[in-house]
Amino acid sequence: MGSMTIPPSVLWGCQTQRSLSNFPIGGPESKMPLPIVHAQALLKKCCAKYNLSKGKITEEVGTSIMQAADAIISGELDSHFPLVIYQTGSGTQTNMNVNEVLSNYSILLLSGTVGSKKPVHPNDHCNMGQSSNDSFPTAMHISTAKVVQEITLEGMRKLKGELCRKAEEFRDVIKIGRTHCQDATPLTLGQEFSGYAKQVEYGIERVERSMGSLMRLALGGTAVGTGLNTEKGYDEEIAKLIAEETGMPFVTAPNKFEALAAHDSIVEMSGALNVVAVSLNKIANDLRLLGSGPRSGLGEISLPENEPGSSIMPGKVNPTQCEAMTMVCAQVMGNHTVITVGGMQGHFELNVFKPVMCASLLHSARIIGDACSCFTDNCVKGIVANEDRIKLLVDSSLMLVTALNPHIGYDAASKIAKNAHKKGCSLKESAVESGLLTEEEYDKWIVPANMVGPK
């Protein structure tokens, strides 16, 4: 394979340098996500702790590896992880990138010569009891679980809370409903917002359920799932150490062959986020339509005026938060396609789309969480009900006629509505003109406040 020239200012070694040469694909957007790198370092810290406790490595080697791992986890060494997502499908090059940096940083701590592999070897010590095939999927689970817990769910809970508050704030604001984008019977603005809050709540529940499968770790399966070069109990003890280190309930996967060859848990979490994206897209679209105008649209609500909306039209304000949210939703749906295709690429004992699957899921989890938080702060919190406009639309709606069905029947009520629309008169005028009811009966039967729930 020939010798490689490695820049003197870096801590990586030959395998990393070779990957840089072999996979010059993409720009900054194609870099291996740092949460994966940090998760790899965390699991290697736990492996070093285990191996030290079993006398497999010396105190000097074990302590230095753990200190080096902490430096990676803290972000101090981020510049030493230059590889891209598009490499070997097992993530071997990134695993070795981490091993090489751990080795060389440990050597520095021990006043040795960088690149000598002494006294800390990247394979023999930093990778002891591991294979890329089990350590990389373990890092996939650790990194995505942490991002989902700390960013995705936090953002979604924040959005749900604010939507619930708006549902309560608007609970007495009676408005006209719409089905098929046509006038329908009344409801309250609070009821409408309660639907949005419930969509987000159900999304949170789906994501939380999917977290369970991410808690199962592949570490201990080594190359093909058999656990070669480990001893009995290693997998359980390592999972326990990782759980202690992260504060999350990780356990060892009960079947390592499944854990290496398939990543259904990654597909499952992506599927949950895809459903969330569908919900958020619906909510954002509704809000921008309800806020359309200010004079030529629905104008039932006013969205916050965060910034000028046009470079040529003075005074124009656009629903930019809604647009950002729907773009995020589109990206998440695209990522889910990548992850779905990636999940299909398990051949015999190994799935070989690991890096792109994890990178796509991390991207989705991060942007959904960020978008929910941003959308809450810069859109939902500032929504105001335009009650005069809402009342005008309710009073002029023809679908209030539905309340007459129990009194005069569907067909007669339909004729009253069509007549009002044709003549351009009010529903009340058309009803009295029909001779089927009096003005007093109309006022008694057509009460929008009585139409927003069962009798």
Coordinates of C-alpha atoms in Angstrom, one line a residue:
M1 CA 0.0 0.0 0.0
G2 CA 3.0 2.2 0.2
S3 CA 4.0 4.8 2.8
M4 CA 1.9 7.9 3.6
T5 CA 3.1 11.4 4.3
I6 CA 1.2 12.6 7.4
P7 CA 1.2 16.3 8.3
P8 CA 3.3 16.8 11.5
S9 CA 0.7 18.9 13.3
V10 CA -2.0 16.2 13.4
L11 CA -2.7 13.3 15.6
W12 CA -4.1 10.9 13.1
G13 CA -2.1 8.1 11.4
C14 CA -1.7 6.1 8.2
Q15 CA -5.2 4.7 8.0
T16 CA -6.8 8.1 8.4
Q17 CA -4.4 9.6 5.8
R18 CA -5.1 6.8 3.4
S19 CA -8.9 7.4 3.7
L20 CA -8.4 11.1 3.0
S21 CA -6.6 10.1 -0.2
N22 CA -9.1 7.4 -1.2
F23 CA -12.4 9.3 -0.5
P24 CA -12.1 13.0 -1.5
I25 CA -15.9 13.3 -1.6
G26 CA -17.8 16.5 -0.9
G27 CA -17.1 19.6 1.2
P28 CA -17.8 20.5 4.9
E29 CA -21.4 19.2 4.5
S30 CA -20.0 15.7 3.9
K31 CA -17.8 15.5 7.0
M32 CA -18.4 12.7 9.5
P33 CA -20.6 14.2 12.2
L34 CA -18.7 14.9 15.4
P35 CA -21.4 13.4 17.7
I36 CA -20.4 10.0 16.1
V37 CA -16.7 10.7 16.9
H38 CA -17.5 11.7 20.4
A39 CA -19.6 8.6 20.9
Q40 CA -16.8 6.4 19.6
A41 CA -14.4 8.0 22.1
L42 CA -16.9 7.5 24.9
L43 CA -17.2 3.8 24.2
K44 CA -13.5 3.4 23.9
K45 CA -13.1 5.1 27.3
C46 CA -15.4 2.4 28.7
C47 CA -13.5 -0.4 27.0
A48 CA -10.2 0.9 28.4
K49 CA -11.8 1.0 31.8
Y50 CA -13.0 -2.5 31.5
N51 CA -9.7 -3.8 30.1
L52 CA -7.8 -2.1 32.8
S53 CA -10.0 -3.6 35.5
K54 CA -9.4 -7.1 34.0
G55 CA -5.6 -6.6 33.9
K56 CA -5.5 -6.7 30.1
I57 CA -3.7 -3.4 29.8
T58 CA -1.4 -1.6 32.2
E59 CA -2.4 1.3 34.5
E60 CA -0.3 3.6 32.4
V61 CA -1.9 2.6 29.1
G62 CA -5.5 2.4 30.4
T63 CA -5.3 5.8 32.2
S64 CA -3.8 7.6 29.2
I65 CA -6.5 6.2 26.8
M66 CA -9.2 7.3 29.2
Q67 CA -7.7 10.8 29.4
A68 CA -7.3 11.0 25.6
A69 CA -10.9 9.9 25.2
D70 CA -12.1 12.7 27.6
A71 CA -10.2 15.2 25.4
I72 CA -12.0 13.9 22.3
I73 CA -15.4 13.9 24.1
S74 CA -14.9 17.5 25.2
G75 CA -14.4 18.7 21.6
E76 CA -10.8 19.7 22.3
L77 CA -9.5 17.5 19.4
D78 CA -12.3 18.0 16.9
S79 CA -9.9 19.3 14.2
H80 CA -8.2 15.9 14.1
F81 CA -11.2 14.1 12.6
P82 CA -11.2 15.1 8.9
L83 CA -12.9 12.1 7.3
V84 CA -16.1 12.1 5.3
I85 CA -19.3 10.1 5.6
Y86 CA -18.8 8.4 2.2
Q87 CA -16.1 5.8 3.1
T88 CA -16.3 2.2 3.9
G89 CA -19.9 1.2 4.9
S90 CA -18.8 -0.2 8.2
G91 CA -17.2 3.1 9.4
T92 CA -13.9 1.4 9.7
Q93 CA -11.8 4.4 8.7
T94 CA -13.5 6.6 11.3
N95 CA -13.1 3.9 13.9
M96 CA -9.4 3.9 13.1
N97 CA -9.2 7.7 13.0
V98 CA -10.4 7.6 16.6
N99 CA -8.0 4.8 17.5
E100 CA -5.1 6.7 16.0
V101 CA -5.9 10.0 17.7
L102 CA -6.4 8.1 21.0
S103 CA -3.1 6.4 20.5
N104 CA -1.1 9.5 19.6
Y105 CA -2.6 11.7 22.3
S106 CA -1.9 9.0 24.9
I107 CA 1.6 8.8 23.7
L108 CA 1.9 12.6 24.1
L109 CA 0.6 12.3 27.6
L110 CA 3.3 9.7 28.3
S111 CA 6.1 11.9 26.7
G112 CA 6.5 9.4 23.8
T113 CA 7.0 9.9 20.1
V114 CA 3.8 10.5 18.1
G115 CA 3.4 7.8 15.4
S116 CA 5.6 5.3 17.2
K117 CA 2.5 3.3 18.4
K118 CA 4.5 2.9 21.7
P119 CA 3.5 2.4 24.5
V120 CA -0.1 2.8 23.3
H121 CA -1.0 1.0 20.1
P122 CA -4.2 2.1 18.1
N123 CA -5.2 -1.5 17.4
D124 CA -3.8 -3.6 20.2
H125 CA -4.9 -1.2 23.0
C126 CA -7.4 1.4 21.8
N127 CA -9.3 -1.1 19.8
M128 CA -9.0 -4.0 22.2
G129 CA -12.1 -6.3 22.3
Q130 CA -13.7 -4.3 19.5
S131 CA -14.3 -4.4 15.7
S132 CA -15.5 -1.5 13.6
N133 CA -18.4 -3.7 12.9
D134 CA -19.7 -3.6 16.5
S135 CA -18.1 -0.3 17.8
F136 CA -19.4 1.9 15.0
P137 CA -23.1 0.8 15.4
T138 CA -22.7 1.3 19.1
A139 CA -21.5 4.8 18.5
M140 CA -24.5 5.2 16.1
H141 CA -26.9 4.4 18.9
I142 CA -25.1 6.5 21.6
S143 CA -24.9 9.6 19.4
T144 CA -28.4 9.5 18.0
A145 CA -30.0 8.7 21.4
K146 CA -28.2 11.7 23.0
V147 CA -29.2 14.1 20.2
V148 CA -32.8 12.9 20.2
Q149 CA -33.0 13.2 24.0
E150 CA -31.2 16.5 24.4
I151 CA -32.4 18.4 21.2
T152 CA -35.3 16.7 19.4
L153 CA -37.5 15.9 22.4
E154 CA -36.6 19.1 24.2
G155 CA -37.7 21.2 21.1
M156 CA -40.9 19.2 20.6
R157 CA -41.9 19.4 24.3
K158 CA -41.3 23.2 24.1
L159 CA -43.6 23.5 21.1
K160 CA -46.3 21.3 22.5
G161 CA -46.3 23.4 25.7
E162 CA -46.8 26.6 23.8
L163 CA -49.5 25.2 21.5
C164 CA -51.4 24.0 24.6
R165 CA -51.1 27.5 26.1
K166 CA -52.5 29.0 22.9
A167 CA -55.3 26.4 22.8
E168 CA -56.3 27.7 26.3
E169 CA -55.9 31.3 25.3
F170 CA -58.2 30.9 22.3
R171 CA -60.7 28.5 23.8
D172 CA -63.6 31.0 23.6
V173 CA -62.8 32.4 20.1
I174 CA -65.5 31.0 17.8
K175 CA -64.4 30.8 14.2
I176 CA -65.5 29.1 11.0
G177 CA -64.2 25.7 10.3
R178 CA -62.9 24.6 6.9
T179 CA -62.9 21.2 5.2
H180 CA -61.7 20.7 1.6
C181 CA -60.5 24.4 1.9
Q182 CA -64.2 25.3 1.9
D183 CA -66.4 26.8 4.6
A184 CA -67.6 24.2 7.2
T185 CA -69.3 24.4 10.6
P186 CA -67.9 26.4 13.5
L187 CA -65.3 25.5 16.1
T188 CA -63.2 27.5 18.4
L189 CA -59.7 28.7 17.6
G190 CA -58.7 26.9 20.8
Q191 CA -60.0 23.6 19.5
E192 CA -58.1 24.1 16.3
F193 CA -54.9 24.7 18.2
S194 CA -55.6 21.7 20.5
G195 CA -55.4 19.5 17.4
Y196 CA -51.9 20.9 16.7
A197 CA -50.8 20.3 20.3
K198 CA -52.1 16.7 20.1
Q199 CA -50.2 16.0 16.9
V200 CA -47.0 17.1 18.5
E201 CA -47.8 15.1 21.7
Y202 CA -48.3 12.0 19.6
G203 CA -45.1 12.7 17.8
I204 CA -43.2 12.9 21.2
E205 CA -44.8 9.5 22.2
R206 CA -43.6 7.9 18.9
V207 CA -40.1 9.2 19.3
E208 CA -39.9 8.1 22.9
R209 CA -41.1 4.6 22.0
S210 CA -38.4 4.4 19.3
M211 CA -35.7 5.4 21.9
G212 CA -36.1 1.9 23.4
S213 CA -34.6 0.2 20.4
L214 CA -31.7 2.6 20.4
M215 CA -30.8 1.5 23.9
R216 CA -29.6 -1.9 22.7
L217 CA -25.8 -1.8 21.9
A218 CA -23.9 -4.0 19.5
L219 CA -20.6 -3.8 21.3
G220 CA -19.4 -7.3 22.2
G221 CA -20.3 -8.8 18.8
T222 CA -16.8 -7.9 17.3
A223 CA -16.5 -8.9 13.7
V224 CA -19.6 -10.9 12.8
G225 CA -21.6 -11.1 16.0
T226 CA -19.9 -14.1 17.7
G227 CA -17.8 -12.0 20.1
L228 CA -14.5 -13.4 19.0
N229 CA -11.5 -12.0 21.1
T230 CA -13.8 -11.1 24.0
E231 CA -14.8 -13.1 27.1
K232 CA -18.2 -14.0 28.5
G233 CA -19.9 -11.1 30.3
Y234 CA -17.9 -8.5 28.4
D235 CA -20.8 -7.2 26.4
E236 CA -23.0 -6.7 29.5
E237 CA -20.3 -5.0 31.5
I238 CA -19.4 -2.7 28.7
A239 CA -23.1 -1.7 28.2
K240 CA -23.3 -1.0 32.0
L241 CA -20.2 1.2 31.8
I242 CA -21.6 3.1 28.9
A243 CA -25.0 3.6 30.7
E244 CA -23.1 5.0 33.7
E245 CA -21.0 7.3 31.5
T246 CA -24.0 8.7 29.6
G247 CA -26.7 8.5 32.2
M248 CA -28.9 6.7 29.7
P249 CA -30.4 3.2 30.1
F250 CA -28.2 1.4 27.5
V251 CA -28.1 -2.4 27.6
T252 CA -26.3 -5.0 25.5
A253 CA -28.2 -6.2 22.4
P254 CA -29.6 -9.6 23.1
N255 CA -28.6 -10.8 19.6
K256 CA -25.4 -9.4 18.2
F257 CA -25.9 -10.9 14.7
E258 CA -29.0 -8.7 14.3
A259 CA -27.2 -5.7 15.8
L260 CA -24.4 -5.8 13.2
A261 CA -26.3 -7.0 10.1
A262 CA -29.4 -4.8 10.4
H263 CA -30.2 -1.3 11.6
D264 CA -33.9 -1.5 11.9
S265 CA -33.8 0.6 15.1
I266 CA -32.2 3.5 13.1
V267 CA -34.9 3.1 10.4
E268 CA -37.6 3.0 13.2
M269 CA -36.4 6.2 14.8
S270 CA -36.1 7.9 11.4
G271 CA -39.7 6.7 10.6
A272 CA -40.9 8.3 13.9
L273 CA -39.2 11.6 12.9
N274 CA -40.7 11.3 9.4
V275 CA -44.2 11.2 11.0
V276 CA -43.2 14.2 13.1
A277 CA -42.2 16.0 10.0
V278 CA -45.6 15.3 8.4
S279 CA -47.3 16.8 11.5
L280 CA -45.1 19.8 11.7
N281 CA -45.6 20.5 8.0
K282 CA -49.3 20.5 8.4
I283 CA -49.2 22.8 11.4
A284 CA -46.9 25.3 9.7
N285 CA -49.0 25.4 6.6
D286 CA -52.2 25.9 8.5
L287 CA -50.7 28.8 10.5
R288 CA -49.4 30.6 7.4
L289 CA -52.8 30.2 5.7
L290 CA -54.7 31.4 8.8
G291 CA -52.3 34.4 8.9
S292 CA -52.4 35.1 5.2
G293 CA -53.2 38.7 4.2
P294 CA -53.2 41.1 5.9
R295 CA -56.1 42.3 3.6
S296 CA -56.4 39.8 0.8
G297 CA -56.1 36.5 2.7
L298 CA -57.9 34.8 5.6
G299 CA -56.3 37.0 8.2
E300 CA -57.8 35.2 11.2
I301 CA -54.5 35.3 13.1
S302 CA -51.5 37.6 13.0
L303 CA -48.0 36.0 13.0
P304 CA -45.1 37.9 14.6
E305 CA -43.5 40.5 12.3
N306 CA -39.9 39.3 12.7
E307 CA -38.2 40.9 9.7
P308 CA -39.0 42.7 6.4
G309 CA -40.4 40.2 3.9
S310 CA -39.4 41.8 0.6
S311 CA -36.5 43.6 -0.9
I312 CA -38.9 45.5 -3.2
M313 CA -42.3 45.7 -1.6
P314 CA -42.2 48.1 1.4
G315 CA -44.0 47.0 4.6
K316 CA -44.4 43.4 3.4
V317 CA -44.1 40.7 6.2
N318 CA -43.8 37.0 5.3
P319 CA -44.5 33.8 7.4
T320 CA -40.8 33.0 7.4
Q321 CA -40.8 30.7 10.4
C322 CA -43.5 28.6 8.7
E323 CA -41.4 28.4 5.6
A324 CA -38.3 27.4 7.5
M325 CA -40.2 24.7 9.3
T326 CA -41.6 23.2 6.1
M327 CA -38.2 23.2 4.5
V328 CA -36.9 21.3 7.6
C329 CA -39.7 18.8 7.1
A330 CA -38.8 18.2 3.5
Q331 CA -35.2 17.6 4.5
V332 CA -36.2 15.1 7.1
M333 CA -38.4 13.2 4.6
G334 CA -35.4 13.1 2.2
N335 CA -33.2 11.9 5.0
H336 CA -35.7 9.1 5.8
T337 CA -35.5 7.9 2.2
V338 CA -31.7 7.7 2.5
I339 CA -32.0 5.8 5.8
T340 CA -34.7 3.5 4.4
V341 CA -32.5 2.6 1.4
G342 CA -29.5 2.2 3.8
G343 CA -31.4 -0.1 6.1
M344 CA -31.9 -2.4 3.1
Q345 CA -28.2 -2.8 2.5
G346 CA -27.5 -5.5 5.1
H347 CA -25.7 -8.4 3.3
F348 CA -25.2 -11.5 5.3
E349 CA -23.5 -10.5 8.6
L350 CA -23.0 -6.7 8.1
N351 CA -25.0 -3.7 7.0
V352 CA -22.7 -1.5 4.9
F353 CA -24.5 1.9 4.9
K354 CA -23.7 2.7 8.6
P355 CA -22.1 6.1 8.2
V356 CA -24.7 7.7 5.9
M357 CA -27.6 6.2 7.9
C358 CA -26.3 7.6 11.1
A359 CA -25.3 11.0 9.6
S360 CA -28.8 11.4 8.1
L361 CA -30.6 10.5 11.3
L362 CA -28.4 12.9 13.3
H363 CA -29.2 15.6 10.8
S364 CA -33.0 14.9 11.1
A365 CA -32.9 14.8 14.9
R366 CA -31.0 18.0 15.2
I367 CA -32.9 20.1 12.7
I368 CA -36.3 18.9 14.0
G369 CA -35.4 19.9 17.5
D370 CA -33.9 23.2 16.5
A371 CA -36.8 24.0 14.3
C372 CA -39.4 23.3 17.0
S373 CA -37.6 25.5 19.4
C374 CA -37.2 28.3 16.9
F375 CA -40.8 28.0 15.7
T376 CA -42.0 28.2 19.3
D377 CA -40.0 31.3 20.2
N378 CA -40.3 33.2 16.9
C379 CA -43.8 32.2 15.7
V380 CA -46.2 30.4 18.1
K381 CA -45.6 32.5 21.2
G382 CA -46.4 35.7 19.3
I383 CA -49.6 34.6 17.5
V384 CA -52.6 36.9 18.0
A385 CA -56.2 36.1 17.2
N386 CA -57.8 38.8 15.0
E387 CA -61.2 38.4 16.6
D388 CA -63.1 41.1 14.5
R389 CA -62.0 39.3 11.3
I390 CA -62.9 35.9 12.8
K391 CA -66.4 37.1 13.8
L392 CA -67.0 38.7 10.4
L393 CA -66.2 35.4 8.6
V394 CA -68.4 33.4 11.0
D395 CA -71.4 35.7 10.6
S396 CA -71.1 35.6 6.8
S397 CA -70.7 31.8 6.5
L398 CA -73.4 29.8 4.8
M399 CA -72.5 26.6 6.6
L400 CA -74.2 27.8 9.8
V401 CA -77.2 26.5 7.9
T402 CA -76.2 23.0 9.2
A403 CA -77.8 23.8 12.5
L404 CA -81.2 23.9 10.7
N405 CA -81.0 20.2 9.6
P406 CA -82.8 18.8 12.7
H407 CA -85.6 21.4 12.3
I408 CA -86.3 21.6 8.6
G409 CA -84.3 18.7 7.0
Y410 CA -81.1 18.6 4.9
D411 CA -82.7 19.3 1.5
A412 CA -84.6 22.4 2.7
A413 CA -81.5 23.7 4.5
S414 CA -79.5 23.2 1.3
K415 CA -81.9 25.3 -0.7
I416 CA -81.7 28.1 1.8
A417 CA -77.8 28.1 1.6
K418 CA -77.8 28.0 -2.2
N419 CA -80.3 30.7 -2.5
A420 CA -78.3 33.0 -0.2
H421 CA -75.1 32.3 -2.2
K422 CA -76.9 33.0 -5.5
K423 CA -78.6 36.2 -4.4
G424 CA -75.7 37.4 -2.3
C425 CA -77.9 37.9 0.7
S426 CA -77.4 36.8 4.3
L427 CA -78.3 33.3 5.4
K428 CA -80.9 34.7 7.7
E429 CA -82.6 36.7 4.9
S430 CA -82.7 33.6 2.8
A431 CA -84.1 31.4 5.6
V432 CA -86.9 33.8 6.4
E433 CA -87.7 34.2 2.6
S434 CA -88.1 30.5 2.3
G435 CA -91.1 30.6 4.7
L436 CA -89.9 27.5 6.5
L437 CA -88.9 29.4 9.7
T438 CA -89.4 32.7 11.3
E439 CA -86.7 35.3 12.2
E440 CA -87.2 34.4 15.8
E441 CA -86.7 30.7 15.1
Y442 CA -83.6 31.4 13.1
D443 CA -82.1 33.4 16.0
K444 CA -82.9 30.6 18.4
W445 CA -81.5 27.8 16.2
I446 CA -78.5 29.5 14.6
V447 CA -76.2 30.1 17.6
P448 CA -72.5 29.6 16.6
A449 CA -71.5 29.1 20.3
N450 CA -73.9 26.1 20.5
M451 CA -72.3 24.5 17.4
V452 CA -68.8 23.8 18.7
G453 CA -69.6 20.6 20.5
P454 CA -72.3 18.0 21.1
K455 CA -75.5 19.1 22.8

